PDB file of C-alpha atoms in Angstrom:
ATOM      1  CA  MET A  28      56.906 -70.397 -36.781  1.00 43.00           C
ATOM      2  CA  MET A  29      55.445 -68.541 -39.325  1.00 44.00           C
ATOM      3  CA  LEU A  30      54.425 -65.449 -38.868  1.00 46.00           C
ATOM      4  CA  GLU A  31      51.534 -63.192 -40.656  1.00 45.00           C
ATOM      5  CA  SER A  32      51.000 -59.584 -39.750  1.00 43.00           C
ATOM      6  CA  LYS A  33      48.290 -57.070 -40.603  1.00 43.00           C
ATOM      7  CA  PRO A  34      50.615 -53.513 -40.331  1.00 43.00           C
ATOM      8  CA  ASP A  35      49.331 -50.572 -40.533  1.00 45.00           C
ATOM      9  CA  VAL A  36      49.374 -47.809 -43.824  1.00 42.00           C
ATOM     10  CA  ASP A  37      50.833 -45.107 -42.206  1.00 52.00           C
ATOM     11  CA  ASN A  38      49.820 -41.272 -43.504  1.00 55.00           C
ATOM     12  CA  LEU A  39      53.566 -40.848 -44.452  1.00 55.00           C
ATOM     13  CA  ARG A  40      52.918 -36.665 -45.791  1.00 59.00           C
ATOM     14  CA  GLY A  41      51.150 -35.589 -42.934  1.00 62.00           C
ATOM     15  CA  TYR A  42      54.314 -36.755 -40.836  1.00 54.00           C
ATOM     16  CA  LEU A  43      56.215 -34.932 -42.898  1.00 54.00           C
ATOM     17  CA  ASN A  44      54.129 -31.862 -42.683  1.00 60.00           C
ATOM     18  CA  SER A  45      54.065 -32.025 -38.748  1.00 60.00           C
ATOM     19  CA  ILE A  46      57.695 -31.861 -38.889  1.00 54.00           C
ATOM     20  CA  ARG A  47      57.666 -29.198 -41.313  1.00 56.00           C
ATOM     21  CA  ASP A  48      54.561 -26.622 -39.352  1.00 58.00           C
ATOM     22  CA  ALA A  49      56.665 -27.795 -36.369  1.00 57.00           C
ATOM     23  CA  PRO A  50      57.884 -24.131 -34.564  1.00 53.00           C
ATOM     24  CA  ALA A  51      61.140 -23.072 -35.423  1.00 49.00           C
ATOM     25  CA  THR A  52      61.699 -22.568 -31.861  1.00 51.00           C
ATOM     26  CA  ILE A  53      61.596 -25.834 -29.332  1.00 60.00           C
ATOM     27  CA  GLU A  54      61.513 -25.706 -25.548  1.00 74.00           C
ATOM     28  CA  TYR A  55      64.264 -28.533 -24.862  1.00 78.00           C
ATOM     29  CA  GLN A  56      62.720 -30.388 -21.778  1.00 82.00           C
ATOM     30  CA  TYR A  57      65.290 -31.837 -19.641  1.00 83.00           C
ATOM     31  CA  ASP A  58      65.670 -35.369 -18.637  1.00 83.00           C
ATOM     32  CA  PRO A  59      66.246 -36.031 -14.901  1.00 83.00           C
ATOM     33  CA  ASP A  60      67.099 -39.633 -15.909  1.00 80.00           C
ATOM     34  CA  ALA A  61      69.844 -38.547 -18.360  1.00 81.00           C
ATOM     35  CA  THR A  62      73.186 -37.636 -17.171  1.00 82.00           C
ATOM     36  CA  LYS A  63      73.706 -33.570 -17.828  1.00 85.00           C
ATOM     37  CA  GLU A  64      75.924 -34.481 -21.023  1.00 84.00           C
ATOM     38  CA  CYS A  65      73.151 -36.515 -22.853  1.00 85.00           C
ATOM     39  CA  ASN A  66      70.747 -33.853 -22.200  1.00 86.00           C
ATOM     40  CA  ALA A  67      73.324 -31.228 -23.390  1.00 87.00           C
ATOM     41  CA  ILE A  68      73.186 -34.067 -26.871  1.00 86.00           C
ATOM     42  CA  TYR A  69      68.921 -33.606 -26.785  1.00 87.00           C
ATOM     43  CA  LYS A  70      68.686 -29.752 -26.742  1.00 87.00           C
ATOM     44  CA  HIS A  71      70.871 -29.554 -29.585  1.00 86.00           C
ATOM     45  CA  LEU A  72      69.283 -32.589 -31.581  1.00 85.00           C
ATOM     46  CA  GLU A  73      65.719 -31.821 -30.874  1.00 84.00           C
ATOM     47  CA  THR A  74      66.088 -27.334 -30.564  1.00 84.00           C
ATOM     48  CA  SER A  75      68.342 -27.233 -34.228  1.00 82.00           C
ATOM     49  CA  PRO A  76      67.019 -26.420 -37.312  1.00 79.00           C
ATOM     50  CA  ASP A  77      69.339 -28.807 -39.139  1.00 78.00           C
ATOM     51  CA  LEU A  78      69.202 -31.512 -37.006  1.00 81.00           C
ATOM     52  CA  LYS A  79      65.024 -32.066 -35.890  1.00 81.00           C
ATOM     53  CA  PHE A  80      64.008 -33.267 -38.559  1.00 81.00           C
ATOM     54  CA  ILE A  81      66.776 -36.144 -38.716  1.00 84.00           C
ATOM     55  CA  TRP A  82      66.281 -36.716 -34.782  1.00 85.00           C
ATOM     56  CA  ARG A  83      61.813 -36.682 -35.539  1.00 85.00           C
ATOM     57  CA  PHE A  84      62.975 -40.581 -37.172  1.00 85.00           C
ATOM     58  CA  LEU A  85      66.035 -41.340 -35.410  1.00 85.00           C
ATOM     59  CA  LYS A  86      64.528 -40.587 -31.873  1.00 87.00           C
ATOM     60  CA  PRO A  87      62.841 -44.466 -31.154  1.00 88.00           C
ATOM     61  CA  PHE A  88      65.631 -46.122 -32.421  1.00 84.00           C
ATOM     62  CA  VAL A  89      67.751 -43.927 -29.823  1.00 83.00           C
ATOM     63  CA  ARG A  90      65.369 -43.926 -26.940  1.00 84.00           C
ATOM     64  CA  GLY A  91      62.353 -45.558 -27.446  1.00 86.00           C
ATOM     65  CA  ASN A  92      59.569 -48.120 -26.642  1.00 90.00           C
ATOM     66  CA  ILE A  93      57.849 -51.297 -27.832  1.00 92.00           C
ATOM     67  CA  VAL A  94      54.898 -51.519 -25.959  1.00 94.00           C
ATOM     68  CA  TYR A  95      53.338 -55.006 -26.342  1.00 92.00           C
ATOM     69  CA  ALA A  96      50.510 -57.441 -25.853  1.00 91.00           C
ATOM     70  CA  PRO A  97      49.077 -59.614 -23.995  1.00 90.00           C
ATOM     71  CA  ASN A  98      51.685 -59.716 -21.143  1.00 89.00           C
ATOM     72  CA  THR A  99      51.718 -63.859 -20.943  1.00 87.00           C
ATOM     73  CA  THR A 100      54.383 -66.680 -20.526  1.00 86.00           C
ATOM     74  CA  ILE A 101      55.299 -67.872 -23.834  1.00 85.00           C
ATOM     75  CA  ILE A 102      54.542 -63.382 -25.463  1.00 87.00           C
ATOM     76  CA  ARG A 103      57.211 -62.134 -22.665  1.00 88.00           C
ATOM     77  CA  ARG A 104      59.923 -64.959 -23.990  1.00 85.00           C
ATOM     78  CA  VAL A 105      59.475 -63.723 -27.090  1.00 84.00           C
ATOM     79  CA  MET A 106      60.252 -60.225 -27.052  1.00 87.00           C
ATOM     80  CA  SER A 107      62.806 -61.714 -24.572  1.00 84.00           C
ATOM     81  CA  ARG A 108      64.171 -62.651 -27.206  1.00 81.00           C
ATOM     82  CA  ILE A 109      64.287 -59.111 -29.443  1.00 78.00           C
ATOM     83  CA  ARG A 110      65.984 -57.125 -26.290  1.00 76.00           C
ATOM     84  CA  ARG A 111      69.031 -59.172 -27.808  1.00 74.00           C
ATOM     85  CA  TYR A 112      69.241 -57.470 -30.755  1.00 72.00           C
ATOM     86  CA  THR A 113      69.069 -53.787 -28.630  1.00 67.00           C
ATOM     87  CA  ALA A 114      71.782 -54.018 -26.402  1.00 64.00           C
ATOM     88  CA  SER A 115      73.482 -50.845 -26.294  1.00 61.00           C
ATOM     89  CA  PRO A 116      76.106 -50.987 -27.726  1.00 60.00           C
ATOM     90  CA  LYS A 117      79.915 -51.367 -25.281  1.00 61.00           C
ATOM     91  CA  ILE A 118      83.515 -50.494 -26.401  1.00 56.00           C
ATOM     92  CA  SER A 119      86.619 -51.735 -25.725  1.00 56.00           C
ATOM     93  CA  ASN A 120      88.785 -50.926 -23.069  1.00 54.00           C
ATOM     94  CA  PHE A 121      91.916 -50.494 -25.779  1.00 54.00           C
ATOM     95  CA  THR A 122      93.871 -53.214 -24.189  1.00 60.00           C
ATOM     96  CA  LYS A 123      96.157 -53.899 -27.311  1.00 59.00           C
ATOM     97  CA  GLU A 124      96.416 -50.105 -28.178  1.00 53.00           C
ATOM     98  CA  GLN A 125      97.782 -49.466 -24.587  1.00 54.00           C
ATOM     99  CA  ASN A 126      99.974 -52.233 -24.989  1.00 57.00           C
ATOM    100  CA  TYR A 127     101.116 -50.893 -27.981  1.00 54.00           C
ATOM    101  CA  LEU A 128     102.245 -47.977 -26.522  1.00 54.00           C
ATOM    102  CA  LYS A 129     103.957 -49.547 -24.171  1.00 56.00           C
ATOM    103  CA  ILE A 130     106.111 -51.776 -26.858  1.00 51.00           C
ATOM    104  CA  ASP A 131     106.849 -48.913 -29.328  1.00 53.00           C
ATOM    105  CA  PRO A 132     108.048 -46.621 -27.769  1.00 54.00           C
ATOM    106  CA  LYS A 133     110.994 -49.027 -27.233  1.00 57.00           C
ATOM    107  CA  VAL A 134     111.361 -50.597 -31.000  1.00 59.00           C
ATOM    108  CA  TYR A 135     111.231 -46.828 -32.610  1.00 56.00           C
ATOM    109  CA  LYS A 136     113.618 -45.639 -30.098  1.00 60.00           C
ATOM    110  CA  SER A 137     116.603 -48.727 -31.001  1.00 61.00           C
ATOM    111  CA  ALA A 138     116.188 -47.705 -34.638  1.00 60.00           C
ATOM    112  CA  LEU A 139     116.398 -44.972 -34.338  1.00 60.00           C
ATOM    113  CA  GLU A 140     119.528 -45.747 -32.984  1.00 64.00           C
ATOM    114  CA  ASN A 141     120.020 -47.351 -35.403  1.00 63.00           C
ATOM    115  CA  LEU A 142     119.436 -45.078 -38.131  1.00 64.00           C
ATOM    116  CA  GLU A 143     122.178 -42.337 -36.304  1.00 65.00           C
ATOM    117  CA  TYR A 144     124.760 -45.130 -36.630  1.00 63.00           C
ATOM    118  CA  ILE A 145     124.057 -45.449 -40.928  1.00 63.00           C
ATOM    119  CA  ILE A 146     124.394 -41.676 -40.954  1.00 63.00           C
ATOM    120  CA  LYS A 147     126.934 -40.966 -39.285  1.00 66.00           C
ATOM    121  CA  LEU A 148     128.782 -44.063 -40.967  1.00 62.00           C
ATOM    122  CA  TYR A 149     127.788 -41.891 -44.221  1.00 60.00           C
ATOM    123  CA  GLU A 150     129.137 -38.588 -43.671  1.00 62.00           C
ATOM    124  CA  SER A 151     132.370 -40.409 -42.787  1.00 65.00           C
ATOM    125  CA  GLN A 152     132.668 -42.452 -46.214  1.00 57.00           C
ATOM    126  CA  ILE A 153     131.864 -39.255 -47.509  1.00 55.00           C
ATOM    127  CA  GLY A 154     134.452 -37.824 -46.111  1.00 56.00           C
ATOM    128  CA  SER A 155     136.851 -40.224 -47.024  1.00 54.00           C
ATOM    129  CA  ASN A 156     138.909 -40.221 -50.625  1.00 53.00           C
ATOM    130  CA  ASN A 157     136.697 -42.635 -52.275  1.00 54.00           C
ATOM    131  CA  GLY A 158     134.995 -40.535 -54.643  1.00 55.00           C
ATOM    132  CA  ILE A 159     132.164 -42.588 -56.189  1.00 56.00           C
ATOM    133  CA  LEU A 160     131.613 -44.324 -53.370  1.00 53.00           C
ATOM    134  CA  SER A 161     131.236 -41.069 -51.470  1.00 57.00           C
ATOM    135  CA  THR A 162     128.952 -40.085 -54.384  1.00 61.00           C
ATOM    136  CA  VAL A 163     126.680 -42.846 -54.048  1.00 57.00           C
ATOM    137  CA  LEU A 164     125.859 -42.447 -50.769  1.00 56.00           C
ATOM    138  CA  ASP A 165     125.347 -38.930 -50.638  1.00 59.00           C
ATOM    139  CA  ASN A 166     123.018 -39.123 -53.034  1.00 59.00           C
ATOM    140  CA  ALA A 167     121.075 -43.086 -53.338  1.00 54.00           C
ATOM    141  CA  PHE A 168     120.952 -44.000 -50.067  1.00 58.00           C
ATOM    142  CA  LYS A 169     121.546 -41.214 -47.444  1.00 60.00           C
ATOM    143  CA  PRO A 170     118.723 -38.658 -47.822  1.00 64.00           C
ATOM    144  CA  SER A 171     115.567 -41.779 -47.113  1.00 64.00           C
ATOM    145  CA  VAL A 172     118.044 -43.136 -44.104  1.00 63.00           C
ATOM    146  CA  GLN A 173     117.526 -39.106 -43.417  1.00 66.00           C
ATOM    147  CA  LYS A 174     114.200 -39.177 -44.036  1.00 68.00           C
ATOM    148  CA  ALA A 175     113.452 -42.458 -41.815  1.00 66.00           C
ATOM    149  CA  HIS A 176     115.070 -40.259 -39.471  1.00 62.00           C
ATOM    150  CA  ASP A 177     112.842 -37.532 -39.074  1.00 70.00           C
ATOM    151  CA  LEU A 178     109.895 -39.476 -39.288  1.00 67.00           C
ATOM    152  CA  LEU A 179     111.359 -41.507 -36.524  1.00 65.00           C
ATOM    153  CA  ILE A 180     111.707 -38.686 -34.068  1.00 66.00           C
ATOM    154  CA  SER A 181     108.517 -36.864 -35.311  1.00 67.00           C
ATOM    155  CA  TYR A 182     106.678 -40.106 -33.946  1.00 64.00           C
ATOM    156  CA  GLN A 183     108.360 -40.323 -30.785  1.00 62.00           C
ATOM    157  CA  GLU A 184     106.671 -36.520 -30.061  1.00 62.00           C
ATOM    158  CA  GLU A 185     103.633 -37.839 -30.625  1.00 62.00           C
ATOM    159  CA  ILE A 186     103.670 -41.198 -28.515  1.00 60.00           C
ATOM    160  CA  ARG A 187     104.239 -38.669 -25.847  1.00 59.00           C
ATOM    161  CA  GLU A 188     101.628 -36.561 -25.905  1.00 59.00           C
ATOM    162  CA  PHE A 189      99.289 -39.465 -27.409  1.00 58.00           C
ATOM    163  CA  SER A 190      99.942 -41.705 -23.655  1.00 59.00           C
ATOM    164  CA  SER A 191      98.150 -44.376 -22.411  1.00 61.00           C
ATOM    165  CA  GLU A 192      96.287 -42.174 -20.142  1.00 67.00           C
ATOM    166  CA  ARG A 193      95.276 -39.961 -23.315  1.00 67.00           C
ATOM    167  CA  LEU A 194      93.275 -43.090 -24.126  1.00 64.00           C
ATOM    168  CA  THR A 195      91.613 -43.984 -20.825  1.00 69.00           C
ATOM    169  CA  SER A 196      90.197 -39.977 -20.992  1.00 72.00           C
ATOM    170  CA  ILE A 197      88.932 -40.778 -24.695  1.00 67.00           C
ATOM    171  CA  ARG A 198      87.361 -44.115 -23.541  1.00 68.00           C
ATOM    172  CA  LYS A 199      85.637 -42.424 -20.796  1.00 72.00           C
ATOM    173  CA  GLN A 200      84.532 -39.442 -23.197  1.00 72.00           C
ATOM    174  CA  LEU A 201      82.747 -42.204 -25.563  1.00 70.00           C
ATOM    175  CA  SER A 202      81.032 -44.265 -22.638  1.00 71.00           C
ATOM    176  CA  GLU A 203      79.826 -40.830 -21.635  1.00 73.00           C
ATOM    177  CA  VAL A 204      78.743 -40.569 -25.342  1.00 73.00           C
ATOM    178  CA  LEU A 205      77.405 -43.874 -25.874  1.00 73.00           C
ATOM    179  CA  LYS A 206      75.090 -43.702 -22.196  1.00 74.00           C
ATOM    180  CA  CYS A 207      72.739 -41.533 -24.504  1.00 79.00           C
ATOM    181  CA  TYR A 208      71.841 -44.676 -26.927  1.00 76.00           C
ATOM    182  CA  THR A 209      69.370 -46.413 -24.420  1.00 70.00           C
ATOM    183  CA  SER A 210      69.068 -49.829 -25.045  1.00 69.00           C
ATOM    184  CA  ILE A 211      65.433 -50.660 -25.944  1.00 78.00           C
ATOM    185  CA  THR A 212      62.738 -50.363 -23.602  1.00 85.00           C
ATOM    186  CA  LEU A 213      59.905 -53.524 -23.852  1.00 90.00           C
ATOM    187  CA  GLU A 214      56.800 -52.390 -21.652  1.00 92.00           C
ATOM    188  CA  HIS A 215      53.957 -54.754 -21.298  1.00 92.00           C
ATOM    189  CA  PHE A 216      50.304 -54.565 -21.068  1.00 94.00           C
ATOM    190  CA  ALA A 217      47.875 -56.872 -19.980  1.00 91.00           C
ATOM    191  CA  THR A 218      45.626 -55.431 -22.976  1.00 90.00           C
ATOM    192  CA  GLU A 219      45.395 -54.197 -26.190  1.00 91.00           C
ATOM    193  CA  LYS A 220      43.852 -51.122 -24.889  1.00 92.00           C
ATOM    194  CA  GLU A 221      45.922 -50.588 -22.070  1.00 94.00           C
ATOM    195  CA  ALA A 222      49.135 -50.717 -24.606  1.00 93.00           C
ATOM    196  CA  GLU A 223      47.340 -47.650 -26.776  1.00 93.00           C
ATOM    197  CA  ALA A 224      46.872 -45.699 -24.283  1.00 94.00           C
ATOM    198  CA  ARG A 225      50.963 -46.583 -23.325  1.00 94.00           C
ATOM    199  CA  SER A 226      51.743 -46.151 -26.826  1.00 93.00           C
ATOM    200  CA  MET A 227      49.484 -42.185 -27.461  1.00 93.00           C
ATOM    201  CA  ALA A 228      51.520 -40.854 -23.824  1.00 93.00           C
ATOM    202  CA  LEU A 229      54.772 -42.156 -25.787  1.00 92.00           C
ATOM    203  CA  SER A 230      54.276 -40.589 -28.990  1.00 90.00           C
ATOM    204  CA  GLU A 231      53.903 -37.036 -27.160  1.00 88.00           C
ATOM    205  CA  LYS A 232      57.356 -37.337 -27.155  1.00 87.00           C
ATOM    206  CA  ASN A 233      58.025 -39.066 -30.524  1.00 88.00           C
ATOM    207  CA  GLU A 234      59.226 -42.408 -27.701  1.00 89.00           C
ATOM    208  CA  LEU A 235      57.587 -44.703 -29.197  1.00 91.00           C
ATOM    209  CA  LEU A 236      59.234 -46.888 -31.340  1.00 90.00           C
ATOM    210  CA  ALA A 237      56.435 -49.718 -31.943  1.00 90.00           C
ATOM    211  CA  GLN A 238      53.193 -51.175 -30.559  1.00 93.00           C
ATOM    212  CA  ILE A 239      53.136 -55.232 -30.936  1.00 92.00           C
ATOM    213  CA  THR A 240      49.815 -56.625 -30.188  1.00 91.00           C
ATOM    214  CA  PHE A 241      49.693 -60.763 -30.650  1.00 89.00           C
ATOM    215  CA  GLU A 242      46.754 -61.725 -31.243  1.00 83.00           C
ATOM    216  CA  ASN A 243      45.763 -65.789 -31.029  1.00 76.00           C
ATOM    217  CA  SER A 244      47.789 -66.449 -28.707  1.00 74.00           C
ATOM    218  CA  ARG A 245      47.658 -68.849 -25.911  1.00 73.00           C
ATOM    219  CA  ASP A 246      50.155 -68.138 -22.011  1.00 72.00           C
ATOM    220  CA  ASP A 247      51.777 -71.480 -22.603  1.00 73.00           C
ATOM    221  CA  ILE A 248      51.883 -72.071 -25.989  1.00 75.00           C
ATOM    222  CA  LEU A 249      53.204 -70.931 -29.169  1.00 73.00           C
ATOM    223  CA  ASP A 250      50.673 -71.134 -31.925  1.00 76.00           C
ATOM    224  CA  PRO A 251      52.264 -73.118 -35.785  1.00 76.00           C
ATOM    225  CA  PHE A 252      50.817 -69.999 -36.947  1.00 78.00           C
ATOM    226  CA  VAL A 253      50.559 -65.837 -34.968  1.00 78.00           C
ATOM    227  CA  ARG A 254      48.681 -63.043 -35.760  1.00 84.00           C
ATOM    228  CA  TYR A 255      50.176 -59.822 -34.806  1.00 83.00           C
ATOM    229  CA  LYS A 256      49.692 -56.288 -35.476  1.00 87.00           C
ATOM    230  CA  ILE A 257      52.446 -53.704 -35.323  1.00 88.00           C
ATOM    231  CA  ARG A 258      51.791 -49.968 -35.296  1.00 82.00           C
TER     232      ARG A 258
END
């Protein structure tokens, strides 16, 4: 399938000026469809002087809609493919990490016990009458073993704090944040005029990602050459 596009030229300078001239204090409109946490994030992004410029560009990609026309069977099939690339990101359930947390303490405990035995062995040899062996053990081997021993003790203390319950808590927090990234919504209309009216309403909230109009489409056949407009 070959696509022939007729992109509109955006007035970038005017767009940048509209952002620059926007009031410093913006009253955020609470979104009842979003969670309390997401509303807090959106409010911070929209009202912060340092972030509102960047958010103005990113918002359509995070919360935007794609409006298209006409609403025919073949066009819906084309647009359904686009939906595959706009799904919300997912996070793992940290199963592997939780399993490692269960195994690691046992392995490190065993290693720690072995190191403690080696340290005691060194100390017993150092206290012997073999001066050369005592010097070699004390200067070459014992400091490295003692350092490894101390690191293992420090690791054990950290692993107690970073438990599987904490991983679960982190996952829940990340899930709440990712909910604020909504999948791109596809809205279809019978005519380009109806799509334009909806696009204007979305533009006022900066929630329009694109408006696509297919000009020479038929209901059940996709022509080899498809003419479309993107705004």
